[in-house]
Amino acid sequence: MSTTTSAVRTARVGIIGTGFAGLGLAIRLRQAGDEDFIVLEKDTQLGGTWRDNEYPGCACDVPSNLYSYSFAPNPDWTTTFAHQAEIRAYTERVAADHDLHRSIHFDTFVQDAAWDAEAALWRVETSQGTYEFSVLVSATGPLSSPSIPNLPGLKDFDGPVFHSAEWDFSADLTGKRVAVIGTGASAIQFVPQLQKTVGELKLFQRTPPWLLPRAEFKTSRLRRALFARFPLAQRVARESLYWKNEFTVVGLTRRPGIMKAPQWLAKQHIKRQIPGDPELQAKVTPDFRLGCKRILLSSNYYPALAKPNVEVLTTGVSEIGKNSVVGSDGQVREVDAIVLGTGFHVNDLPIKDHVRGIGGQTLGEAWGDSMQGYRGATVPGFPNFFFILGPNTGLGHSSMIFMAEAAGQYVMDALAQMDKGNLASVDVRPERFARWNDGVQKRMKPTVWVTGGCASWYLDASGKNRTLWPDFTFRFRALTKRFDIESYSTLPRRVPQPSIHAAPAAPAEPAAPVA
Ligand code: N01
């Protein structure tokens, strides 16, 4: 059992983060009867990215029947694509249903996590003191650290400046002149809301995204009652969404030519939504293959851009004045506030500098300029350390909760196998790690993310895509169902411990790399 002393708090498993990924693993542990875990959360409330992102219009672009835990279907989604408040309420409710609050240590920021080889444990220094865990799981997610552009003068701007993930609700933008920088997944959701209230909106677009119509509709009471009464009906709806989305993988990863069809639809969407304005149509039409950057869904973004109080600027931003944004065309545009829709540190996860493995090397030092993981979970030299949603586990087409649940299964089976073999530590073999990543990159070559003719945050400084999973998601689930202990160097426990994870391991899947 976890113990709490004034000096050091200990548990077998430490989980960092209470987004969908961290909560999901904590629930799996509780369901397995394992209470020997602590979840560390930097904030005073749980919820990860759906807690932080509260910007106007924030909603999911994966249908909610799919964007939810497999073990906690929600018959009460009020729309096909739930909005942030509803998703957040869902995570709160699921956490409460599993009595997770008593296992979460809030307001606890992880400053440093170091592997103690002698004691075979992770010593974790936090803002609330020291913890020791046999196994440490990072569930901090790729969207937890806002990316603030390094624009000259930004710090000295004489008005509100904030990122979409840190929306400043105290700033009254009604009737104001507002600059928005960025036109990604977040901006296309908040721009239509801002447009309604601000006086002028200057939208600085570096690269236009491809947009498809968003088929959002309110779910009828009848449908909700049906799902509540017959859970199988909701299961069928979820499965059909899953397979429909999964079909997209063929176009994204194997035959990018297939994406010409949805690209044609996206072009029609532009023409239909901005009729009679060829200049604006041209500005928002991307010059790369659809799918190369995340495909966005919106039916209110283009109409908002066509309103008289919006100007789409394709010049880029060169600097920020005290009361202005200076475009790379040299023009000075006076504004009262700046909203940054500039994305997140996805390729340079901040946790990389806080986790130190064998010999004190940080993850960042081990990775250099290119993060990598084995099955998205482990890194050589970092024994008993796991990622949920680590390198090459991202998706552009389906639910990340599916991937988080699959990764959680890998950790659960690792714990079971460590118990079974009475192991103190498991450390992925470097040759397996290298082979896996070679396989991932080989599979990446024909994908639209590499061949589609765009620069995107999917690619890191070395030009490699270390963010996305280049295959079907059911393949990832198959490859993480069993902890392939033969790919790991192991050390025995000095003192045998009783097994908590008595459940038999999942049936063996082929241990082959993805290539
Ligand atoms: O960020 P982004 P986001 N000067 O990285 C531009 C998830 N999400 O917060 O394309 C000027 O997509 C940048 O330009 P460019 C989802 O996974 C999910 O919108 O690099 N512009 C781009 O336009 C998503 O992918 C949901 O040329 C600069 C924008 O900023 C991820 O979050 C909803 C710039 C950044 O777009 C991130 O989305 C919302 C600079 N210096 C978000 N720097 C769901 O519904 C950056 N840009 C599940």
Coordinates of C-alpha atoms and ligand atoms in Angstrom, one line a residue:
M1 CA 0.0 0.0 0.0
S2 CA 1.1 3.6 -0.5
T3 CA 2.5 5.2 2.6
T4 CA 2.6 8.8 3.6
T5 CA 5.3 10.0 5.9
S6 CA 6.3 13.6 6.6
A7 CA 9.5 13.0 4.6
V8 CA 8.9 10.8 1.6
R9 CA 5.6 9.4 0.2
T10 CA 5.9 6.1 -1.6
A11 CA 3.8 3.9 -3.8
R12 CA 4.5 1.2 -6.3
V13 CA 3.2 3.3 -9.3
G14 CA 3.4 7.0 -9.7
I15 CA 1.3 8.6 -12.5
I16 CA 2.0 12.1 -13.6
G17 CA -1.1 13.9 -15.0
T18 CA -4.9 13.7 -14.7
G19 CA -6.0 14.0 -18.3
F20 CA -7.8 11.2 -20.0
A21 CA -4.5 9.2 -20.1
G22 CA -3.6 9.4 -16.4
L23 CA -7.1 9.0 -15.2
G24 CA -7.6 6.0 -17.5
L25 CA -4.6 4.2 -16.0
A26 CA -5.6 5.0 -12.5
I27 CA -9.0 3.5 -13.1
R28 CA -7.5 0.4 -14.6
L29 CA -5.3 -0.1 -11.5
R30 CA -8.3 0.4 -9.2
Q31 CA -10.4 -2.0 -11.2
A32 CA -7.6 -4.6 -10.9
G33 CA -7.7 -4.1 -7.1
D34 CA -4.4 -2.4 -7.0
E35 CA -4.4 0.6 -4.6
D36 CA -0.7 1.0 -4.6
F37 CA -0.5 4.1 -6.8
I38 CA -0.5 7.9 -6.5
V39 CA -1.4 10.4 -9.2
L40 CA 0.5 13.7 -9.2
E41 CA -1.3 16.7 -10.7
K42 CA 0.2 20.1 -11.0
D43 CA -3.1 21.9 -11.0
T44 CA -5.7 22.1 -8.2
Q45 CA -8.3 20.4 -10.4
L46 CA -8.2 17.3 -12.6
G47 CA -8.8 17.2 -16.3
G48 CA -5.6 17.9 -18.4
T49 CA -6.1 19.6 -21.7
W50 CA -9.9 19.7 -21.4
R51 CA -9.5 21.6 -18.1
D52 CA -7.0 24.1 -19.5
N53 CA -8.6 24.8 -22.8
E54 CA -11.7 26.8 -22.1
Y55 CA -11.6 29.2 -25.0
P56 CA -14.9 30.3 -26.5
G57 CA -16.1 27.6 -28.9
C58 CA -13.8 24.9 -27.6
A59 CA -15.1 21.6 -28.6
C60 CA -14.0 18.2 -29.7
D61 CA -13.6 17.3 -33.4
V62 CA -13.9 13.6 -32.8
P63 CA -17.5 12.4 -32.2
S64 CA -18.2 12.0 -28.5
N65 CA -19.5 8.5 -28.8
L66 CA -15.9 7.6 -29.8
Y67 CA -14.1 10.3 -27.8
S68 CA -15.0 8.7 -24.4
Y69 CA -13.7 5.7 -22.4
S70 CA -14.7 2.3 -23.7
F71 CA -15.6 1.3 -20.2
A72 CA -17.7 4.4 -19.5
P73 CA -20.1 5.1 -22.3
N74 CA -22.1 8.3 -21.8
P75 CA -25.7 8.1 -23.2
D76 CA -26.2 11.8 -22.3
W77 CA -23.9 13.6 -24.8
T78 CA -26.0 16.5 -25.9
T79 CA -24.4 16.9 -29.3
T80 CA -22.5 14.7 -31.7
F81 CA -19.3 16.6 -30.9
A82 CA -19.3 17.6 -27.3
H83 CA -18.1 21.0 -26.1
Q84 CA -15.4 21.5 -23.6
A85 CA -17.6 22.0 -20.5
E86 CA -19.4 18.7 -21.2
I87 CA -16.2 16.8 -21.8
R88 CA -14.8 18.2 -18.6
A89 CA -17.9 17.3 -16.6
Y90 CA -17.6 13.8 -18.1
T91 CA -14.0 13.3 -16.8
E92 CA -15.0 14.7 -13.4
R93 CA -17.9 12.3 -13.2
V94 CA -15.9 9.2 -14.3
A95 CA -13.1 10.1 -11.8
A96 CA -15.8 10.5 -9.0
D97 CA -17.4 7.2 -10.0
H98 CA -14.0 5.5 -9.4
D99 CA -13.3 7.5 -6.2
L100 CA -10.1 8.8 -7.7
H101 CA -9.8 12.0 -5.8
R102 CA -8.4 10.2 -2.8
S103 CA -5.5 9.0 -5.0
I104 CA -4.7 12.3 -6.6
H105 CA -2.2 14.7 -5.0
F106 CA -3.2 18.1 -6.4
D107 CA -1.1 21.2 -6.7
T108 CA 2.0 18.9 -7.0
F109 CA 4.3 19.9 -9.8
V110 CA 7.0 17.4 -10.8
Q111 CA 10.3 19.2 -10.7
D112 CA 12.7 16.3 -11.1
A113 CA 12.4 12.5 -11.4
A114 CA 15.6 10.5 -11.0
W115 CA 16.2 6.8 -11.3
D116 CA 18.0 5.4 -8.3
A117 CA 19.6 2.2 -9.7
E118 CA 20.8 1.0 -6.3
A119 CA 17.3 1.1 -4.8
A120 CA 15.6 0.4 -8.1
L121 CA 13.1 3.2 -7.8
W122 CA 12.2 6.6 -9.1
R123 CA 12.8 9.5 -6.7
V124 CA 10.5 12.3 -7.7
E125 CA 11.0 15.8 -6.3
T126 CA 7.8 17.9 -6.5
S127 CA 6.6 21.3 -5.3
Q128 CA 5.0 19.3 -2.4
G129 CA 8.1 17.2 -1.4
T130 CA 9.6 13.9 -2.3
Y131 CA 8.0 10.8 -3.6
E132 CA 9.4 7.3 -4.4
F133 CA 7.9 5.0 -6.9
S134 CA 9.0 1.7 -8.3
V135 CA 7.3 2.5 -11.6
L136 CA 6.8 6.0 -13.0
V137 CA 4.3 6.8 -15.7
S138 CA 4.2 10.1 -17.6
A139 CA 0.7 10.9 -18.7
T140 CA 1.4 14.5 -19.3
G141 CA 0.2 14.5 -22.9
P142 CA 1.4 16.4 -25.9
L143 CA -0.9 19.4 -25.5
S144 CA 0.0 20.5 -22.0
S145 CA 2.5 23.2 -22.7
P146 CA 1.4 26.2 -24.9
S147 CA 3.9 27.3 -27.5
I148 CA 4.4 31.0 -27.3
P149 CA 6.1 32.4 -30.5
N150 CA 9.4 34.2 -30.0
L151 CA 8.2 37.5 -31.6
P152 CA 10.3 40.6 -30.8
G153 CA 8.3 43.0 -28.6
L154 CA 5.6 40.5 -27.6
K155 CA 6.5 40.9 -23.9
D156 CA 6.2 44.7 -24.0
F157 CA 2.8 44.8 -25.7
D158 CA 0.6 47.3 -23.9
G159 CA -2.6 45.2 -23.6
P160 CA -3.9 41.7 -23.0
V161 CA -1.9 39.0 -24.7
F162 CA -2.8 35.4 -24.1
H163 CA -2.7 31.9 -25.5
S164 CA -5.8 30.0 -26.4
A165 CA -5.0 27.4 -23.7
E166 CA -4.7 30.2 -21.1
W167 CA -7.7 32.3 -22.1
D168 CA -7.9 35.5 -20.1
F169 CA -11.6 35.8 -19.3
S170 CA -10.9 39.1 -17.4
A171 CA -10.0 40.8 -20.6
D172 CA -13.1 42.4 -22.1
L173 CA -12.6 42.3 -25.9
T174 CA -16.0 43.6 -26.7
G175 CA -15.7 46.2 -29.5
K176 CA -11.9 46.0 -29.4
R177 CA -9.3 45.7 -32.2
V178 CA -7.9 42.1 -31.7
A179 CA -5.1 40.3 -33.5
V180 CA -5.2 36.6 -33.7
I181 CA -2.0 34.7 -34.6
G182 CA -2.5 31.2 -35.9
T183 CA -5.1 29.3 -37.8
G184 CA -4.9 25.8 -36.4
A185 CA -7.5 23.5 -34.7
S186 CA -8.0 25.9 -31.8
A187 CA -8.2 29.2 -33.7
I188 CA -10.8 27.9 -36.2
Q189 CA -13.0 27.3 -33.1
F190 CA -12.5 30.6 -31.3
V191 CA -12.3 32.9 -34.3
P192 CA -16.1 32.6 -35.1
Q193 CA -16.9 33.4 -31.4
L194 CA -14.5 36.3 -31.2
Q195 CA -15.8 37.8 -34.5
K196 CA -19.2 38.2 -33.0
T197 CA -18.1 40.5 -30.2
V198 CA -14.9 42.3 -31.2
G199 CA -14.8 45.5 -33.2
E200 CA -12.0 44.4 -35.6
L201 CA -10.3 41.1 -36.0
K202 CA -7.0 40.9 -37.7
L203 CA -6.2 37.2 -38.4
F204 CA -2.6 36.5 -39.1
Q205 CA -2.5 33.3 -41.1
R206 CA 0.8 31.7 -41.8
T207 CA -0.6 28.6 -43.5
P208 CA -4.3 27.9 -44.2
P209 CA -5.6 24.6 -43.0
W210 CA -7.9 22.3 -44.9
L211 CA -11.4 22.3 -43.5
L212 CA -14.3 19.9 -43.9
P213 CA -17.9 20.6 -42.9
R214 CA -18.7 19.7 -39.2
A215 CA -21.7 17.5 -39.0
E216 CA -22.7 18.6 -35.5
F217 CA -26.3 18.1 -34.4
K218 CA -28.0 18.0 -31.1
T219 CA -28.8 14.5 -29.9
S220 CA -32.5 13.9 -29.5
R221 CA -34.0 12.9 -26.2
L222 CA -35.2 9.7 -27.9
R223 CA -31.7 8.8 -28.9
R224 CA -30.3 9.5 -25.5
A225 CA -33.1 7.4 -23.9
L226 CA -32.3 4.6 -26.4
F227 CA -28.6 4.6 -25.5
A228 CA -29.4 4.6 -21.8
R229 CA -31.9 1.8 -22.1
F230 CA -30.0 -0.3 -24.6
P231 CA -26.2 0.2 -24.2
L232 CA -25.6 -2.2 -27.0
A233 CA -27.1 0.4 -29.4
Q234 CA -24.5 2.9 -28.3
R235 CA -21.8 0.3 -28.6
V236 CA -22.9 -0.3 -32.2
A237 CA -22.9 3.5 -32.9
R238 CA -19.4 3.7 -31.4
E239 CA -18.1 0.8 -33.5
S240 CA -19.5 2.3 -36.7
L241 CA -17.8 5.6 -36.0
Y242 CA -14.5 3.8 -35.2
W243 CA -14.4 1.9 -38.5
K244 CA -15.5 4.9 -40.5
N245 CA -12.6 6.9 -39.1
E246 CA -10.2 4.0 -39.4
F247 CA -10.8 3.9 -43.1
T248 CA -9.1 7.3 -43.3
V249 CA -5.9 5.6 -42.3
V250 CA -5.6 4.1 -45.8
G251 CA -5.5 7.5 -47.4
L252 CA -3.3 9.1 -44.7
T253 CA -0.7 6.4 -44.5
R254 CA -0.7 4.2 -47.6
R255 CA -2.4 5.9 -50.6
P256 CA -2.3 9.7 -50.2
G257 CA -3.9 9.9 -53.6
I258 CA -7.1 8.9 -52.0
M259 CA -7.1 12.2 -50.2
K260 CA -7.9 14.0 -53.5
A261 CA -11.6 13.1 -53.0
P262 CA -12.0 14.8 -49.6
Q263 CA -9.8 17.6 -50.8
W264 CA -12.2 18.2 -53.6
L265 CA -15.0 18.4 -51.0
A266 CA -13.0 20.8 -48.9
K267 CA -12.6 23.1 -52.0
Q268 CA -16.3 23.0 -52.5
H269 CA -16.7 23.9 -48.8
I270 CA -14.7 27.0 -49.4
K271 CA -16.6 28.0 -52.5
R272 CA -20.0 27.4 -50.8
Q273 CA -19.2 29.1 -47.6
I274 CA -17.5 32.2 -49.1
P275 CA -19.5 32.7 -52.3
G276 CA -18.5 35.6 -54.5
D277 CA -15.2 36.4 -52.9
P278 CA -12.4 34.8 -55.0
E279 CA -9.8 36.8 -53.2
L280 CA -10.7 35.4 -49.8
Q281 CA -11.2 32.0 -51.3
A282 CA -7.7 32.0 -52.6
K283 CA -6.2 33.2 -49.3
V284 CA -7.7 30.3 -47.4
T285 CA -7.0 27.6 -49.9
P286 CA -4.0 25.5 -48.9
D287 CA -1.3 24.5 -51.4
F288 CA -0.6 21.1 -49.8
R289 CA -2.4 17.7 -49.9
L290 CA -5.3 17.4 -47.5
G291 CA -4.2 15.4 -44.5
C292 CA -0.6 16.6 -44.5
K293 CA -1.6 18.9 -41.5
R294 CA -4.5 17.9 -39.2
I295 CA -7.8 18.0 -41.1
L296 CA -10.1 20.4 -39.3
L297 CA -13.9 20.4 -39.1
S298 CA -15.9 23.6 -39.1
S299 CA -19.0 25.0 -40.6
N300 CA -18.7 28.5 -39.0
Y301 CA -15.1 29.5 -39.6
Y302 CA -15.2 30.6 -43.2
P303 CA -18.5 32.5 -42.8
A304 CA -16.8 34.4 -39.9
L305 CA -13.8 35.3 -42.1
A306 CA -16.2 36.8 -44.6
K307 CA -17.7 39.3 -42.1
P308 CA -16.8 42.9 -42.6
N309 CA -15.0 43.2 -39.2
V310 CA -12.5 40.5 -40.1
E311 CA -9.3 40.8 -42.2
V312 CA -7.3 37.7 -43.1
L313 CA -3.6 38.7 -43.4
T314 CA -1.2 36.3 -45.1
T315 CA 1.9 38.4 -44.5
G316 CA 3.3 36.8 -41.4
V317 CA 4.3 38.7 -38.3
S318 CA 7.7 40.3 -38.0
E319 CA 7.4 42.1 -34.6
I320 CA 5.0 43.4 -32.0
G321 CA 4.8 47.1 -31.2
K322 CA 3.4 48.6 -28.0
N323 CA 0.0 48.9 -29.5
S324 CA 0.4 47.1 -32.8
V325 CA 1.4 44.1 -34.8
V326 CA 3.9 44.6 -37.6
G327 CA 3.5 42.3 -40.5
S328 CA 6.4 41.0 -42.6
D329 CA 5.1 43.3 -45.3
G330 CA 6.2 46.2 -43.0
Q331 CA 2.7 47.4 -42.3
V332 CA 1.8 48.5 -38.8
R333 CA -1.7 47.4 -37.7
E334 CA -2.9 49.0 -34.4
V335 CA -4.6 46.5 -32.1
D336 CA -5.8 46.5 -28.4
A337 CA -5.2 42.8 -27.7
I338 CA -3.5 39.7 -29.1
V339 CA -4.7 36.1 -28.9
L340 CA -2.2 33.4 -29.7
G341 CA -3.6 30.3 -31.3
T342 CA -0.1 29.1 -31.9
G343 CA -0.3 25.5 -30.7
F344 CA 1.8 23.4 -28.2
H345 CA 5.2 22.0 -27.5
V346 CA 4.5 18.7 -29.1
N347 CA 7.9 17.6 -30.3
D348 CA 9.9 19.1 -27.4
L349 CA 7.8 17.7 -24.5
P350 CA 8.8 19.7 -21.4
I351 CA 9.0 16.6 -19.3
K352 CA 12.1 15.5 -21.2
D353 CA 14.2 17.9 -19.1
H354 CA 12.8 16.7 -15.8
V355 CA 13.3 12.9 -16.1
R356 CA 16.8 11.5 -15.5
G357 CA 17.6 7.8 -16.1
I358 CA 20.6 5.7 -15.6
G359 CA 23.7 7.8 -15.0
G360 CA 21.7 11.0 -14.6
Q361 CA 21.0 11.5 -18.3
T362 CA 17.8 13.4 -19.0
L363 CA 15.3 12.1 -21.6
G364 CA 16.2 15.2 -23.6
E365 CA 19.8 14.4 -23.6
A366 CA 19.1 10.8 -24.6
W367 CA 16.8 11.9 -27.5
G368 CA 18.8 14.8 -28.9
D369 CA 16.6 16.7 -31.2
S370 CA 14.3 13.8 -31.9
M371 CA 12.1 12.1 -29.3
Q372 CA 11.6 8.3 -29.7
G373 CA 9.9 5.6 -27.8
Y374 CA 9.5 1.8 -28.0
R375 CA 5.8 1.1 -28.7
G376 CA 5.3 4.7 -27.7
A377 CA 6.0 3.8 -24.1
T378 CA 9.6 3.1 -23.1
V379 CA 13.2 4.5 -23.7
P380 CA 16.5 2.6 -23.0
G381 CA 18.3 3.7 -19.9
F382 CA 15.0 4.7 -18.3
P383 CA 14.0 1.6 -16.4
N384 CA 10.4 1.3 -15.1
F385 CA 9.5 4.5 -16.9
F386 CA 6.5 4.5 -19.2
F387 CA 4.7 7.0 -21.4
I388 CA 1.0 7.0 -22.0
L389 CA 0.7 8.8 -25.3
G390 CA 4.4 9.0 -25.9
P391 CA 6.3 9.4 -29.2
N392 CA 4.5 8.2 -32.4
T393 CA 1.2 7.6 -30.7
G394 CA -0.7 10.7 -32.0
L395 CA -3.6 10.5 -34.4
G396 CA -5.0 12.8 -37.0
H397 CA -8.2 10.8 -37.6
S398 CA -9.6 9.2 -34.4
S399 CA -9.8 9.2 -30.7
M400 CA -6.7 9.6 -28.6
I401 CA -8.6 7.9 -25.7
F402 CA -8.4 4.7 -27.7
M403 CA -4.6 5.1 -27.9
A404 CA -4.4 5.9 -24.2
E405 CA -6.4 2.9 -23.2
A406 CA -4.1 0.7 -25.4
A407 CA -1.0 2.2 -23.8
G408 CA -2.5 1.7 -20.3
Q409 CA -2.9 -2.0 -21.1
Y410 CA 0.8 -2.2 -21.9
V411 CA 1.6 -0.7 -18.5
M412 CA -0.8 -3.0 -16.7
D413 CA 0.7 -6.1 -18.3
A414 CA 4.2 -4.9 -17.5
L415 CA 3.2 -4.7 -13.8
A416 CA 1.7 -8.2 -14.0
Q417 CA 4.8 -9.6 -15.6
M418 CA 7.1 -7.9 -13.2
D419 CA 5.1 -9.5 -10.4
K420 CA 5.1 -12.9 -12.1
G421 CA 8.9 -12.8 -12.7
N422 CA 9.6 -11.1 -9.3
L423 CA 11.4 -8.3 -11.2
A424 CA 12.7 -5.1 -9.7
S425 CA 13.2 -3.4 -13.1
V426 CA 12.6 -3.6 -16.8
D427 CA 14.7 -1.6 -19.3
V428 CA 14.0 -1.8 -23.0
R429 CA 16.9 -3.3 -25.0
P430 CA 18.5 -0.6 -27.2
E431 CA 18.5 -2.9 -30.3
R432 CA 14.7 -3.5 -30.0
F433 CA 14.2 0.2 -29.5
A434 CA 16.2 1.0 -32.6
R435 CA 14.5 -1.6 -34.7
W436 CA 11.1 -0.5 -33.7
N437 CA 11.8 3.2 -34.5
D438 CA 13.4 2.2 -37.9
G439 CA 10.2 0.3 -38.6
V440 CA 8.0 3.3 -37.6
Q441 CA 10.0 5.6 -39.9
K442 CA 9.9 3.2 -42.8
R443 CA 6.2 3.0 -42.5
M444 CA 6.1 6.8 -42.3
K445 CA 7.7 7.3 -45.7
P446 CA 4.7 7.0 -47.9
T447 CA 2.3 8.9 -45.6
V448 CA 0.7 12.1 -46.5
W449 CA 2.4 13.8 -43.5
V450 CA 5.7 13.3 -45.3
T451 CA 4.7 13.4 -48.9
G452 CA 1.9 15.9 -48.7
G453 CA 4.0 19.0 -49.3
C454 CA 3.6 20.9 -46.0
A455 CA 5.6 21.9 -43.0
S456 CA 3.8 20.8 -39.8
W457 CA 4.3 20.4 -36.1
Y458 CA 4.0 16.6 -36.8
L459 CA 7.7 16.9 -37.9
D460 CA 10.5 17.6 -35.5
A461 CA 13.7 19.6 -36.0
S462 CA 15.3 16.6 -37.8
G463 CA 12.4 16.5 -40.2
K464 CA 11.2 13.2 -38.8
N465 CA 7.6 12.5 -37.8
R466 CA 7.9 11.3 -34.2
T467 CA 4.4 12.4 -33.2
L468 CA 1.9 10.3 -35.2
W469 CA 1.1 6.6 -35.3
P470 CA 1.5 5.5 -39.0
D471 CA -0.9 2.6 -39.0
F472 CA -4.3 1.4 -38.0
T473 CA -5.1 2.0 -34.4
F474 CA -6.2 -1.6 -33.9
R475 CA -2.7 -2.5 -34.9
F476 CA -1.4 -0.3 -32.1
R477 CA -3.8 -2.0 -29.7
A478 CA -2.6 -5.4 -30.7
L479 CA 1.0 -4.4 -30.3
T480 CA 0.4 -3.1 -26.8
K481 CA -1.9 -5.8 -25.5
R482 CA 1.0 -7.8 -24.1
F483 CA 4.1 -6.5 -22.4
D484 CA 6.8 -8.1 -24.5
I485 CA 9.2 -8.8 -21.7
E486 CA 11.7 -10.5 -24.1
S487 CA 12.5 -7.0 -25.5
Y488 CA 13.6 -5.8 -22.0
S489 CA 16.7 -6.3 -19.8
T490 CA 15.4 -7.2 -16.4
L491 CA 16.8 -7.3 -12.8
P492 CA 15.3 -9.5 -10.0
R493 CA 13.9 -8.1 -6.8
R494 CA 16.1 -8.7 -3.8
V495 CA 13.0 -9.4 -1.6
P496 CA 10.1 -11.2 -3.3
Q497 CA 6.8 -9.4 -3.1
P498 CA 3.3 -10.8 -3.3
S499 CA 1.7 -10.4 -6.7
I500 CA -1.2 -7.9 -6.9
H501 CA -1.7 -8.3 -10.6
A502 CA -2.7 -11.9 -10.4
A503 CA -4.8 -11.7 -13.6
P504 CA -3.2 -13.7 -16.4
A505 CA -1.5 -11.7 -19.0
A506 CA -3.3 -10.9 -22.2
P507 CA -2.8 -13.5 -25.0
A508 CA 0.5 -13.1 -26.9
E509 CA 0.6 -10.9 -30.0
P510 CA 3.4 -11.0 -32.4
A511 CA 6.4 -9.0 -31.0
A512 CA 7.3 -7.7 -34.5
P513 CA 8.0 -4.0 -35.1
V514 CA 5.5 -2.2 -37.2
A515 CA 7.5 -2.4 -40.4
Ligands
N01_1 O1 -2.3 24.5 -32.7 P1 -1.8 24.2 -34.1 P2 -3.8 24.4 -32.1 N1 3.7 33.1 -36.4 O2 -0.4 23.8 -33.9 C1 0.5 29.1 -36.3 C2 -5.5 19.7 -30.7 N2 -6.8 20.2 -30.7 O3 -3.8 24.9 -30.7 O4 0.5 26.1 -39.7 C3 2.6 32.9 -37.0 O5 -2.7 23.3 -34.8 C4 0.6 27.9 -37.1 O6 1.0 28.2 -38.4 P3 1.6 27.1 -39.4 C5 -5.2 19.1 -32.0 O7 -4.5 17.9 -31.9 C6 -7.8 19.3 -30.7 O8 -4.7 25.1 -33.0 O9 2.7 26.4 -38.5 N3 1.8 31.8 -36.9 C7 -0.8 27.3 -37.0 O10 -1.7 28.0 -37.8 C8 -4.5 20.1 -32.7 O11 -3.8 19.7 -33.8 C9 -9.1 19.7 -30.7 O12 2.2 27.8 -40.5 C10 2.3 30.8 -36.1 C11 -1.2 27.7 -35.5 O13 -0.3 28.8 -35.2 C12 -3.7 20.6 -31.5 O14 -4.6 20.6 -30.5 C13 -9.4 21.1 -30.7 C14 3.4 30.9 -35.3 C15 -1.0 26.6 -34.5 O15 -1.9 25.6 -34.9 C16 -3.1 22.0 -31.6 O16 -4.1 22.9 -32.1 C17 -8.4 22.0 -30.7 C18 4.2 32.1 -35.5 N4 5.4 32.3 -34.9 C19 -7.1 21.5 -30.6 N5 3.6 29.8 -34.6 C20 -10.1 18.6 -30.7 O17 -11.2 18.9 -31.0 C21 2.6 29.0 -34.8 N6 1.7 29.6 -35.7 C22 -9.8 17.2 -30.3

